[in-house]
Short mmCIF file of C-alpha atoms and ligand atoms in Angstrom, two decimals:
data_model
loop_
_atom_site.label_atom_id
_atom_site.label_comp_id
_atom_site.label_asym_id
_atom_site.label_seq_id
_atom_site.Cartn_x
_atom_site.Cartn_y
_atom_site.Cartn_z
CA UNK U 1 194.35 111.87 70.89
CA UNK U 2 192.37 114.92 69.77
CA UNK U 3 189.31 116.43 71.43
CA UNK U 4 186.15 115.20 69.70
CA UNK U 5 183.58 114.93 72.49
CA UNK U 6 181.95 117.92 74.16
CA UNK U 7 181.60 115.87 77.39
CA UNK U 8 185.38 115.48 77.76
CA UNK U 9 186.97 116.90 80.90
CA UNK U 10 189.49 119.67 80.25
CA UNK U 11 191.79 121.12 82.91
CA UNK U 12 192.79 124.73 82.18
CA UNK U 13 195.82 125.47 84.37
CA UNK U 14 196.12 129.22 84.90
CA UNK U 15 192.47 130.01 84.18
CA UNK U 16 192.57 133.44 85.86
CA UNK U 17 195.42 134.77 83.69
CA UNK U 18 195.13 136.71 80.42
CA UNK U 19 195.36 133.58 78.29
CA UNK U 20 193.58 131.14 80.62
CA UNK U 21 190.47 133.27 80.96
CA UNK U 22 190.24 133.59 77.18
CA UNK U 23 190.59 129.80 76.83
CA UNK U 24 187.79 129.20 79.34
CA UNK U 25 185.55 131.67 77.48
CA UNK U 26 186.26 129.99 74.16
CA UNK U 27 185.62 126.48 75.51
CA UNK U 28 182.36 127.57 77.15
CA UNK U 29 181.24 129.28 73.93
CA UNK U 30 182.01 126.09 72.00
CA UNK U 31 179.83 124.02 74.35
CA UNK U 32 182.50 122.43 76.57
CA UNK U 33 181.08 122.50 80.10
CA UNK U 34 183.19 119.85 81.80
CA UNK U 35 186.04 122.19 82.67
CA UNK U 36 188.32 121.65 85.65
CA UNK U 37 189.47 124.96 87.12
CA UNK U 38 191.41 125.43 90.33
CA UNK U 39 192.58 128.80 91.69
CA UNK U 40 196.23 129.10 92.75
CA UNK U 41 195.04 129.73 96.32
CA UNK U 42 193.72 126.14 96.34
CA UNK U 43 196.48 124.48 94.29
CA UNK U 44 200.12 125.57 94.23
CA UNK U 45 201.39 124.21 90.92
CA UNK U 46 204.95 124.59 92.20
CA UNK U 47 204.31 121.80 94.71
CA UNK U 48 204.73 118.39 93.10
CA UNK U 49 202.74 116.40 95.65
CA UNK U 50 199.75 118.77 95.44
CA UNK U 51 199.78 118.57 91.64
CA UNK U 52 200.02 114.75 91.67
CA UNK U 53 197.12 114.53 94.13
CA UNK U 54 195.07 116.96 92.05
CA UNK U 55 195.53 114.90 88.87
CA UNK U 56 194.83 111.69 90.79
CA UNK U 57 191.56 113.10 92.14
CA UNK U 58 190.34 114.83 88.96
CA UNK U 59 191.71 112.65 86.12
CA UNK U 60 191.41 115.30 83.39
CA UNK U 61 191.30 113.92 79.85
CA UNK U 62 192.81 117.07 78.29
CA UNK U 63 195.05 119.79 79.71
CA UNK U 64 195.86 123.32 78.60
CA UNK U 65 198.92 124.47 80.53
CA UNK U 66 198.54 128.26 80.53
CA UNK U 67 199.82 128.78 84.09
CA UNK U 68 203.13 130.63 84.23
CA UNK U 69 204.99 133.42 85.95
CA UNK U 70 204.90 136.17 83.29
CA UNK U 71 205.79 139.83 83.05
CA UNK U 72 207.34 142.53 80.94
CA UNK U 73 210.95 143.35 80.22
CA UNK U 74 211.62 144.98 83.62
CA UNK U 75 209.90 142.30 85.71
CA UNK U 76 212.03 139.67 83.95
CA UNK U 77 215.13 141.61 84.91
CA UNK U 78 214.08 142.21 88.53
CA UNK U 79 212.83 138.69 89.37
CA UNK U 80 215.04 136.29 87.38
CA UNK U 81 214.84 133.54 90.00
CA UNK U 82 211.03 133.60 90.04
CA UNK U 83 210.82 133.58 86.25
CA UNK U 84 213.23 130.65 85.99
CA UNK U 85 212.34 128.52 89.01
CA UNK U 86 208.58 129.03 89.22
CA UNK U 87 208.13 128.27 85.54
CA UNK U 88 210.40 125.21 85.67
CA UNK U 89 208.52 123.90 88.73
CA UNK U 90 205.04 124.49 87.30
CA UNK U 91 205.90 122.79 84.02
CA UNK U 92 207.79 119.88 85.55
CA UNK U 93 204.96 119.11 87.95
CA UNK U 94 202.07 119.50 85.52
CA UNK U 95 203.74 117.67 82.63
CA UNK U 96 204.82 114.80 84.90
CA UNK U 97 201.42 114.49 86.54
CA UNK U 98 199.67 114.63 83.16
CA UNK U 99 201.96 111.88 81.89
CA UNK U 100 201.44 109.67 84.96
CA UNK U 101 197.66 110.05 84.88
CA UNK U 102 197.44 109.29 81.14
CA UNK U 103 196.12 112.62 79.82
CA UNK U 104 194.99 112.20 76.19
CA UNK U 105 196.46 115.48 74.95
CA UNK U 106 198.20 118.41 76.61
CA UNK U 107 198.85 121.85 75.13
CA UNK U 108 201.89 123.61 76.61
CA UNK U 109 202.05 127.38 76.15
CA UNK U 110 205.50 128.76 75.46
CA UNK U 111 206.72 132.08 74.13
CA UNK U 112 208.59 133.30 71.09
CA UNK U 113 211.35 134.62 73.37
CA UNK U 114 212.67 131.02 73.36
CA UNK U 115 214.25 131.71 69.96
CA UNK U 116 217.76 133.11 69.51
CA UNK U 117 218.04 136.91 69.62
CA UNK U 118 219.46 137.03 66.10
CA UNK U 119 217.21 134.36 64.57
CA UNK U 120 216.37 134.99 60.87
CA UNK U 121 212.91 136.60 60.50
CA UNK U 122 210.19 135.45 60.31
CA UNK U 123 211.35 132.91 62.88
CA UNK U 124 210.71 129.24 62.14
CA UNK U 125 210.25 126.62 64.86
CA UNK U 126 213.47 124.99 63.62
CA UNK U 127 215.43 128.04 64.88
CA UNK U 128 215.14 126.69 68.43
CA UNK U 129 218.56 126.36 70.11
CA UNK U 130 220.42 127.64 67.04
CA UNK U 131 222.03 130.64 68.78
CA UNK U 132 222.34 132.79 71.94
CA UNK U 133 219.22 134.12 73.68
CA UNK U 134 218.19 137.73 74.34
CA UNK U 135 219.66 138.58 77.73
CA UNK U 136 216.66 140.50 79.18
CA UNK U 137 214.43 137.44 79.20
CA UNK U 138 216.89 134.55 79.18
CA UNK U 139 215.67 133.05 82.48
CA UNK U 140 212.08 132.88 81.32
CA UNK U 141 213.22 131.62 77.91
CA UNK U 142 215.35 128.81 79.36
CA UNK U 143 212.42 127.64 81.48
CA UNK U 144 210.09 127.64 78.47
CA UNK U 145 212.68 125.81 76.33
CA UNK U 146 212.86 123.14 79.04
CA UNK U 147 209.05 122.83 78.83
CA UNK U 148 209.12 122.35 75.07
CA UNK U 149 211.83 119.72 75.37
CA UNK U 150 209.98 117.94 78.18
CA UNK U 151 206.93 117.67 75.90
CA UNK U 152 209.12 116.30 73.10
CA UNK U 153 210.87 113.87 75.45
CA UNK U 154 207.58 112.54 76.80
CA UNK U 155 206.35 112.02 73.25
CA UNK U 156 209.54 110.25 72.21
CA UNK U 157 209.94 107.99 75.23
CA UNK U 158 206.32 107.49 76.31
CA UNK U 159 204.29 108.35 73.20
CA UNK U 160 202.47 111.16 75.00
CA UNK U 161 200.47 113.51 72.76
CA UNK U 162 201.84 116.74 74.20
CA UNK U 163 201.99 119.77 71.89
CA UNK U 164 203.86 123.07 72.43
CA UNK U 165 202.50 126.41 71.16
CA UNK U 166 204.86 129.39 71.02
CA UNK U 167 202.90 132.59 71.25
CA UNK U 168 203.97 136.12 70.41
CA UNK U 169 203.33 139.05 72.79
CA UNK U 170 199.73 138.78 74.01
CA UNK U 171 197.27 141.49 74.98
CA UNK U 172 193.56 141.67 75.75
CA UNK U 173 190.87 142.07 78.42
CA UNK U 174 192.08 141.02 81.88
CA UNK U 175 195.72 141.87 81.16
CA UNK U 176 198.10 143.14 83.86
CA UNK U 177 198.04 146.97 83.74
CA UNK U 178 200.65 147.50 86.46
CA UNK U 179 203.11 150.05 85.12
CA UNK U 180 206.22 148.31 86.47
CA UNK U 181 205.53 144.64 85.82
CA UNK U 182 203.30 144.64 82.74
CA UNK U 183 204.07 144.19 79.06
CA UNK U 184 204.32 147.15 76.74
CA UNK U 185 200.81 147.34 75.29
CA UNK U 186 198.85 147.51 78.57
CA UNK U 187 201.50 149.79 80.12
CA UNK U 188 201.27 152.31 77.29
CA UNK U 189 197.48 152.09 77.18
CA UNK U 190 197.34 153.03 80.84
CA UNK U 191 199.98 155.79 80.56
CA UNK U 192 198.24 157.36 77.58
CA UNK U 193 194.85 157.18 79.28
CA UNK U 194 196.11 158.70 82.53
CA UNK U 195 198.15 161.41 80.77
CA UNK U 196 195.21 162.40 78.63
CA UNK U 197 192.73 162.37 81.51
CA UNK U 198 195.04 164.42 83.75
CA UNK U 199 195.67 166.96 80.99
CA UNK U 200 199.47 166.52 81.09
CA UNK U 201 199.41 165.02 77.58
CA UNK U 202 202.96 163.65 77.83
CA UNK U 203 203.95 160.02 78.26
CA UNK U 204 207.17 158.16 78.88
CA UNK U 205 207.94 155.27 76.54
CA UNK U 206 210.72 152.92 77.64
CA UNK U 207 213.68 152.46 75.30
CA UNK U 208 214.16 153.89 71.80
CA UNK U 209 210.77 152.96 70.31
CA UNK U 210 212.61 151.10 67.54
CA UNK U 211 212.21 147.45 68.62
CA UNK U 212 209.56 145.62 66.67
CA UNK U 213 206.96 143.34 68.27
CA UNK U 214 204.11 141.15 67.05
CA UNK U 215 200.92 141.45 69.13
CA UNK U 216 198.31 138.70 69.33
CA UNK U 217 194.86 139.18 70.86
CA UNK U 218 194.24 136.83 73.83
CA UNK U 219 191.02 135.47 72.31
CA UNK U 220 192.94 134.54 69.16
CA UNK U 221 195.53 132.46 71.01
CA UNK U 222 192.64 130.81 72.88
CA UNK U 223 191.07 130.06 69.51
CA UNK U 224 194.38 128.52 68.36
CA UNK U 225 194.60 126.37 71.50
CA UNK U 226 191.14 124.90 70.94
CA UNK U 227 191.82 124.50 67.21
CA UNK U 228 194.95 122.46 67.98
CA UNK U 229 193.15 120.47 70.68
CA UNK U 230 190.57 119.41 68.09
CA UNK U 231 192.99 118.59 65.25
CA UNK U 232 193.88 114.90 64.70
CA UNK U 233 197.39 113.98 65.79
CA UNK U 234 198.53 112.78 62.37
CA UNK U 235 197.57 116.13 60.82
CA UNK U 236 199.53 118.03 63.48
CA UNK U 237 202.62 115.86 63.17
CA UNK U 238 202.49 115.98 59.39
CA UNK U 239 203.26 119.72 59.45
CA UNK U 240 205.14 119.74 62.79
CA UNK U 241 207.24 116.59 63.31
CA UNK U 242 208.70 118.27 66.44
CA UNK U 243 205.14 118.92 67.76
CA UNK U 244 205.81 122.66 68.04
CA UNK U 245 203.75 125.48 66.53
CA UNK U 246 204.34 129.21 66.41
CA UNK U 247 201.19 131.25 66.97
CA UNK U 248 201.39 134.84 65.79
CA UNK U 249 199.42 137.67 64.29
CA UNK U 250 201.38 137.67 61.05
CA UNK U 251 202.73 141.25 61.16
CA UNK U 252 204.91 143.20 63.53
CA UNK U 253 205.42 146.92 64.12
CA UNK U 254 207.79 149.22 66.01
CA UNK U 255 206.93 150.35 69.54
CA UNK U 256 206.69 153.90 68.15
CA UNK U 257 204.11 152.75 65.59
CA UNK U 258 202.25 150.89 68.34
CA UNK U 259 202.01 154.19 70.24
CA UNK U 260 200.50 155.84 67.16
CA UNK U 261 197.88 153.11 66.79
CA UNK U 262 197.05 153.24 70.50
CA UNK U 263 196.61 157.02 70.26
CA UNK U 264 194.41 156.68 67.19
CA UNK U 265 192.15 154.05 68.78
CA UNK U 266 192.07 155.77 72.18
CA UNK U 267 191.65 159.22 70.60
CA UNK U 268 194.51 160.78 72.54
CA UNK U 269 197.27 163.05 71.24
CA UNK U 270 200.03 162.85 73.82
CA UNK U 271 203.67 163.74 73.24
CA UNK U 272 205.99 160.73 73.48
CA UNK U 273 209.18 160.96 75.55
CA UNK U 274 211.54 158.04 74.99
CA UNK U 275 213.45 156.94 78.12
CA UNK U 276 216.74 155.59 76.79
CA UNK U 277 217.80 154.41 80.25
CA UNK U 278 215.31 151.54 79.88
CA UNK U 279 216.21 148.42 77.83
CA UNK U 280 215.02 147.80 74.27
CA UNK U 281 215.34 144.02 74.54
CA UNK U 282 215.11 141.91 71.38
CA UNK U 283 215.25 144.05 68.23
CA UNK U 284 212.63 141.95 66.49
CA UNK U 285 210.78 138.63 66.94
CA UNK U 286 208.28 138.14 64.14
CA UNK U 287 207.34 134.48 63.86
CA UNK U 288 206.67 132.27 60.88
CA UNK U 289 203.07 131.07 61.26
CA UNK U 290 203.03 128.81 58.27
CA UNK U 291 202.56 125.52 60.15
CA UNK U 292 199.23 126.56 61.65
CA UNK U 293 198.26 128.37 58.44
CA UNK U 294 198.78 125.10 56.53
CA UNK U 295 196.23 123.49 58.85
CA UNK U 296 193.82 126.36 58.20
CA UNK U 297 194.31 128.60 61.24
CA UNK U 298 195.11 132.33 61.07
CA UNK U 299 194.62 135.01 63.74
CA UNK U 300 191.14 136.48 63.15
CA UNK U 301 191.28 139.76 65.14
CA UNK U 302 192.78 142.90 63.52
CA UNK U 303 195.12 144.81 65.85
CA UNK U 304 192.97 147.97 66.04
CA UNK U 305 189.87 145.96 66.89
CA UNK U 306 191.68 144.01 69.61
CA UNK U 307 193.08 147.23 71.06
CA UNK U 308 189.61 148.81 71.07
CA UNK U 309 188.11 145.84 72.96
CA UNK U 310 191.00 145.90 75.41
CA UNK U 311 190.60 149.64 75.97
CA UNK U 312 186.86 149.25 76.60
CA UNK U 313 187.64 146.57 79.18
CA UNK U 314 190.35 148.74 80.75
CA UNK U 315 188.02 151.72 81.11
CA UNK U 316 185.26 149.58 82.62
CA UNK U 317 187.45 147.57 84.98
CA UNK U 318 190.72 149.30 85.78
CA UNK U 319 190.64 153.05 85.08
CA UNK U 320 189.55 155.23 87.96
CA UNK U 321 186.92 157.81 87.06
CA UNK U 322 188.62 161.24 86.93
O1 GFB X 401 206.39 143.99 76.34
P1 GFB X 401 207.76 144.08 76.85
O2 GFB X 401 207.91 144.36 78.30
O3 GFB X 401 208.51 142.72 76.61
O4 GFB X 401 208.55 145.23 76.06
P2 GFB X 401 209.44 142.03 75.51
C1 GFB X 401 208.53 145.33 74.67
C2 GFB X 401 209.24 146.59 74.24
O5 GFB X 401 208.44 147.72 74.63
C3 GFB X 401 210.61 146.82 74.86
C4 GFB X 401 209.25 148.69 75.26
O6 GFB X 401 211.46 147.37 73.87
C5 GFB X 401 210.34 147.85 75.95
O7 GFB X 401 211.45 148.64 76.30
N1 GFB X 401 208.43 149.52 76.18
C6 GFB X 401 208.16 150.84 76.00
C7 GFB X 401 207.83 149.12 77.31
N2 GFB X 401 207.45 151.33 77.03
C8 GFB X 401 207.22 150.27 77.86
C9 GFB X 401 206.51 150.14 79.08
O8 GFB X 401 205.96 151.09 79.63
N3 GFB X 401 206.45 148.90 79.64
C10 GFB X 401 207.04 147.80 79.05
N4 GFB X 401 206.94 146.61 79.65
N5 GFB X 401 207.77 147.90 77.91
C11 GFB X 401 208.85 140.03 76.99
C12 GFB X 401 209.66 139.11 77.85
O9 GFB X 401 209.78 140.71 76.25
O10 GFB X 401 208.02 139.39 76.08
C13 GFB X 401 208.86 138.04 78.39
O11 GFB X 401 210.31 139.88 78.83
C14 GFB X 401 207.95 137.41 77.35
O12 GFB X 401 209.69 137.09 78.98
C15 GFB X 401 207.17 138.45 76.60
O13 GFB X 401 208.70 136.64 76.44
C16 GFB X 401 206.29 137.89 75.53
O14 GFB X 401 208.68 141.76 74.25
O15 GFB X 401 210.71 142.75 75.31
#
């Protein structure tokens, strides 16, 4: 059942993360005040009993499952167990508890790395499980695939209105700017800023710079989540019989071109040194957005504008004054 009452209670799991904080902001801006938020220090989503008790006590009507163990290409490689097991546990517990407590609709956030490495571009939802995965993020991908299938299984067997959104690489205010564990956009933003400020004017870019990625602003995916939450079930299932939607920006670019745009927006002119000892990962993962577009949703924030907002947030919140 879709969201049509501003008094409804909505549990945002993972509300302190990049995506979760954008979802909370969007819901507040749209007049939804009855939000249920619980920090991970008070609720370990990997613990089934705690999650069951939490749902029993709070009885949320709607759930956005944005909690996940996430990280960039190197973090995926270094912590495969965490990426596989933590994500499987979080999803299993939250989806089960939401089912048992009769949640009206749940939105599960997945990732476009669930699709086969060699999937035809732009990637359609129907490419799921049609070929081998990219090896650098296979553990995370397998966990997210299990989440999508759990949503589909609950719908099929128990008629639960659980929807899966597959998002492309996200960026935005509140992102992780740690140079080892972050994704490419925040990592390069920080390297360029620090190189420019220190006067060295040289940065290391992992890999060849040739892989292509599609970047979606965090407030846009939040907008998509709320859009889907408010759309009647029959409209969603009409365009997505498998209850899965890709959410992308609509264009991709090479990592080298991303560096050029970052430099343009940040007004830096650093020399790029490509470190070929680091992995490239998937060559390309542009998604086909046509299902959401058919329903009237497209990403509203141009890449340069999103990068500028992110850089302003980074300078105000993360960068040390030189
Ligand atoms: O964003 P990223 O870590 O993840 O890397 P993926 C994207 C591309 O940027 C890769 C290159 O080709 C990296 O080698 N890159 C260049 C860098 N410089 C850097 C840098 O300083 N840091 C990082 N992190 N990358 C992730 C998956 O894949 O995508 C996750 O590992 C998830 O599981 C996420 O699916 C959306 O796009 O390759």
